[in-house]
Short mmCIF file of C-alpha atoms in Angstrom, two decimals:
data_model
loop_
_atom_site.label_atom_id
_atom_site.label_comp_id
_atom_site.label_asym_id
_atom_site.label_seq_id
_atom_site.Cartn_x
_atom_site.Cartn_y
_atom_site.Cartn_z
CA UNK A 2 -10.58 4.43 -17.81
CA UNK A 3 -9.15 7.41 -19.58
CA UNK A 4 -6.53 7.65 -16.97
CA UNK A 5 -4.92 4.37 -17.81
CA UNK A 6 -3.32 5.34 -20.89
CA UNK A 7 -1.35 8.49 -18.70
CA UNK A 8 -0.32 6.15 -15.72
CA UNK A 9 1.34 4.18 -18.31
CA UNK A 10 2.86 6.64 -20.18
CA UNK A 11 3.88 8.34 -16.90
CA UNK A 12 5.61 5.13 -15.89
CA UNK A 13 7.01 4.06 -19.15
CA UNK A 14 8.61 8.14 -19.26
CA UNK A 15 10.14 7.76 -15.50
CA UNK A 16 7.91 10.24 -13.74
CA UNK A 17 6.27 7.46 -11.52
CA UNK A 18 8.72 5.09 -10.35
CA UNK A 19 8.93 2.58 -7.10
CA UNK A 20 11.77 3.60 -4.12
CA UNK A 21 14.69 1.01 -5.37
CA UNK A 22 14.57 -1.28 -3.20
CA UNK A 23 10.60 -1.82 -2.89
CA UNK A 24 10.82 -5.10 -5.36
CA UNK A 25 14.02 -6.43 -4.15
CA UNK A 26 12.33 -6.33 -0.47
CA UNK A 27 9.15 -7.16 -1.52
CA UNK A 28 10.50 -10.86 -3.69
CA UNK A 29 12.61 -11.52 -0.48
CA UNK A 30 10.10 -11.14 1.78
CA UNK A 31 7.89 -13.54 -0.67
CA UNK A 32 10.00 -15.39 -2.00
CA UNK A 33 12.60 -16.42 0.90
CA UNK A 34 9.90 -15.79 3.95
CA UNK A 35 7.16 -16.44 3.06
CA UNK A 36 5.22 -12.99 3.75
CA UNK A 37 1.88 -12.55 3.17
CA UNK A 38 1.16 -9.51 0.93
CA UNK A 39 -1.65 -7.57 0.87
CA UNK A 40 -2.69 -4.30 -0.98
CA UNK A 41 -4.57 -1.85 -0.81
CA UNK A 42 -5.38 1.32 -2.18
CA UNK A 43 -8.02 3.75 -2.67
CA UNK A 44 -7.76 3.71 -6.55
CA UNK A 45 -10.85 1.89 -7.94
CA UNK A 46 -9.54 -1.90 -9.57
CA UNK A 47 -8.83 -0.77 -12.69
CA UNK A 48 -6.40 1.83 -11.89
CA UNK A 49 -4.95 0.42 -9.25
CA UNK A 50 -4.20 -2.65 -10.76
CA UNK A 51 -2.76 -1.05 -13.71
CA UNK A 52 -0.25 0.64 -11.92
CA UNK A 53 1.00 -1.79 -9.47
CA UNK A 54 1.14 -4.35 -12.77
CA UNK A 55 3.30 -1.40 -14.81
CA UNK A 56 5.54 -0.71 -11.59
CA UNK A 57 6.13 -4.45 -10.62
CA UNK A 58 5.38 -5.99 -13.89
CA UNK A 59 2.42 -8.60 -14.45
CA UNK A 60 4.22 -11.85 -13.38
CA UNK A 61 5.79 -10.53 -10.47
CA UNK A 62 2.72 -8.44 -8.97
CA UNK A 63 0.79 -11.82 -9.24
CA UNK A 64 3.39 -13.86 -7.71
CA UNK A 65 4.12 -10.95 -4.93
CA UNK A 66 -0.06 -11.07 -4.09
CA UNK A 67 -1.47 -14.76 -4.48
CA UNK A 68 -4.76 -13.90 -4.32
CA UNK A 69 -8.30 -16.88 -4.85
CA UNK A 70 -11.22 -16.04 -4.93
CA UNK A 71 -11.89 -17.40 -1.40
CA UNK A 72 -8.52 -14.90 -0.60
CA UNK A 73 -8.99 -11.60 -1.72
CA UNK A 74 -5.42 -9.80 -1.15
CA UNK A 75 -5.97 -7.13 -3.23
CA UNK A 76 -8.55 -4.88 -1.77
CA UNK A 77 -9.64 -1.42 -4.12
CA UNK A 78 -11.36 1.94 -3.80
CA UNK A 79 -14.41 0.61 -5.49
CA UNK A 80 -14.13 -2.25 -3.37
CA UNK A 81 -15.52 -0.69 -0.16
CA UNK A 82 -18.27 1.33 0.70
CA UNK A 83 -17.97 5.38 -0.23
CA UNK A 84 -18.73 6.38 3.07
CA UNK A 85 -15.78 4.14 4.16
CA UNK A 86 -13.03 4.91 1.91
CA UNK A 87 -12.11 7.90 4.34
CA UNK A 88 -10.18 7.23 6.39
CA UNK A 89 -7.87 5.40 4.28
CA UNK A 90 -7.70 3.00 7.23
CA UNK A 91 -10.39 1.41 7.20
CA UNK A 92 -9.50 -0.68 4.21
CA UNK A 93 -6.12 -1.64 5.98
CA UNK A 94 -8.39 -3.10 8.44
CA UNK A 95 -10.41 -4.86 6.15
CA UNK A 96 -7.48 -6.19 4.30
CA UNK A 97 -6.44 -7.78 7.45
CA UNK A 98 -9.89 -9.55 8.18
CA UNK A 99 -9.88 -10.91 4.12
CA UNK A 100 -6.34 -12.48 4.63
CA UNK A 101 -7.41 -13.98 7.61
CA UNK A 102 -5.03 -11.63 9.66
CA UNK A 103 -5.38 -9.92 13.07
CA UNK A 104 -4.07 -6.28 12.55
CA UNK A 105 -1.77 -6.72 15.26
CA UNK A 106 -0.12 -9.82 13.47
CA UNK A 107 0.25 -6.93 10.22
CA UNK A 108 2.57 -4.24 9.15
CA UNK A 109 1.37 -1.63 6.87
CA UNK A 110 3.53 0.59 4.20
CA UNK A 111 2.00 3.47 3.39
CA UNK A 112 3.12 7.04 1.86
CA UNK A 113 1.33 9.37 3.59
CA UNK A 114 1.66 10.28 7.46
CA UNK A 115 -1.98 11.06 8.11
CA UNK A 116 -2.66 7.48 6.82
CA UNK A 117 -0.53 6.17 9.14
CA UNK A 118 -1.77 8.13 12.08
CA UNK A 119 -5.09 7.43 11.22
CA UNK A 120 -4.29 3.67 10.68
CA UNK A 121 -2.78 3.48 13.87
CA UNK A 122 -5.36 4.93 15.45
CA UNK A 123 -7.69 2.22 14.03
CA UNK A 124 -6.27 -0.63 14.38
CA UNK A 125 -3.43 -2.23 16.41
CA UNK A 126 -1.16 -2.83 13.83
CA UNK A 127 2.86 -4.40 14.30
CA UNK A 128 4.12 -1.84 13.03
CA UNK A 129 4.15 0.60 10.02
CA UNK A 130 6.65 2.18 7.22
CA UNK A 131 6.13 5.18 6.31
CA UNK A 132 7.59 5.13 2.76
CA UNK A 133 8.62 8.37 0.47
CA UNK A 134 10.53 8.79 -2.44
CA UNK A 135 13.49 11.52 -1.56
CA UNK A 136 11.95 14.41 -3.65
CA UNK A 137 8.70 13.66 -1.58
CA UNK A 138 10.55 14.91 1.52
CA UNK A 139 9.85 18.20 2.40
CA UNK A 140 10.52 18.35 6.26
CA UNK A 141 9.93 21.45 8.58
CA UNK A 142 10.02 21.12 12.16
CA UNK A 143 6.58 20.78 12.90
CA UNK A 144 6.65 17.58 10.46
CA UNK A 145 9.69 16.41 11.89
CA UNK A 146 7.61 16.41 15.49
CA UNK A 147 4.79 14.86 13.48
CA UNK A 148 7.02 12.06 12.43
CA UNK A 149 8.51 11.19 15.95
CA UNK A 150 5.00 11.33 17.79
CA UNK A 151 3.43 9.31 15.64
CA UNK A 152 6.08 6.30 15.77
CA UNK A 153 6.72 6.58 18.65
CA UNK A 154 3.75 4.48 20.16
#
């Protein structure tokens, strides 16, 4: 809980910010096809949620994510087991399941390249976007043949 406080802060200050046009894709892909959204992270609820709610705002993070209680779309750290929260994947997976989804019929966005290897490794999904911010990028060559051989499956 003490952390909540700083991720707002950080946010409000411009030191945690979404890629621009994460909302704008997100509310089309809600709003104008009808998308299913899912999330999940490995933040326990009350982190997570606080962030996503300061990034996307309230309103629109609980319009982007319908979620009932008969369909949980928002899946957290302290949502699944300890011993399953590594790999990252396997809540991906279990996200898909909850929403009534076959992983195959899913695409994942994700920030992290060993999360997508590992969730494609798991699971059959569509497809999946790996998603950085520009100062994130910090290529080499052995990352660049990283990148290629894991999309190109």
């Amino acid at each position: 809980a003490y952390r909540v406080p700083l991720i707002k802060d950080a946010i409000r200050m411009g030191h945690v910010k979404l890629m621009t046009a994460t909302v704008p894709l997100f509310t089309y892909l809600r709003r104008q096809r009808g998308v299913r959204i899912g999330m999940y992270t490995n933040s326990d609820r009350l982190t997570g949620s606080t962030i996503c709610e300061e990034l996307f705002g309230k309103e629109l993070f609980d319009e982007l994510i319908r979620e009932t209680p008969d369909k949980p779309r928002r899946l957290y750290g302290s949502d699944v087991p300890r011993s399953k929260r590594k790999p990252h994947s396997y809540g991906w997976g279990v996200l898909a399941r909850n929403m009534g989804l076959k992983p195959e019929d899913c695409a994942i966005m994700e920030d992290r390249l060993n999360v997508i290897e590992q969730a494609l490794n798991d699971f059959p999904f569509r497809f999946a976007i790996l998603v950085m911010a520009p100062e994130n990028h910090r290529h080499n060559a052995e990352y660049e043949e990283k990148l290629k051989a894991t999309f190109a499956r």
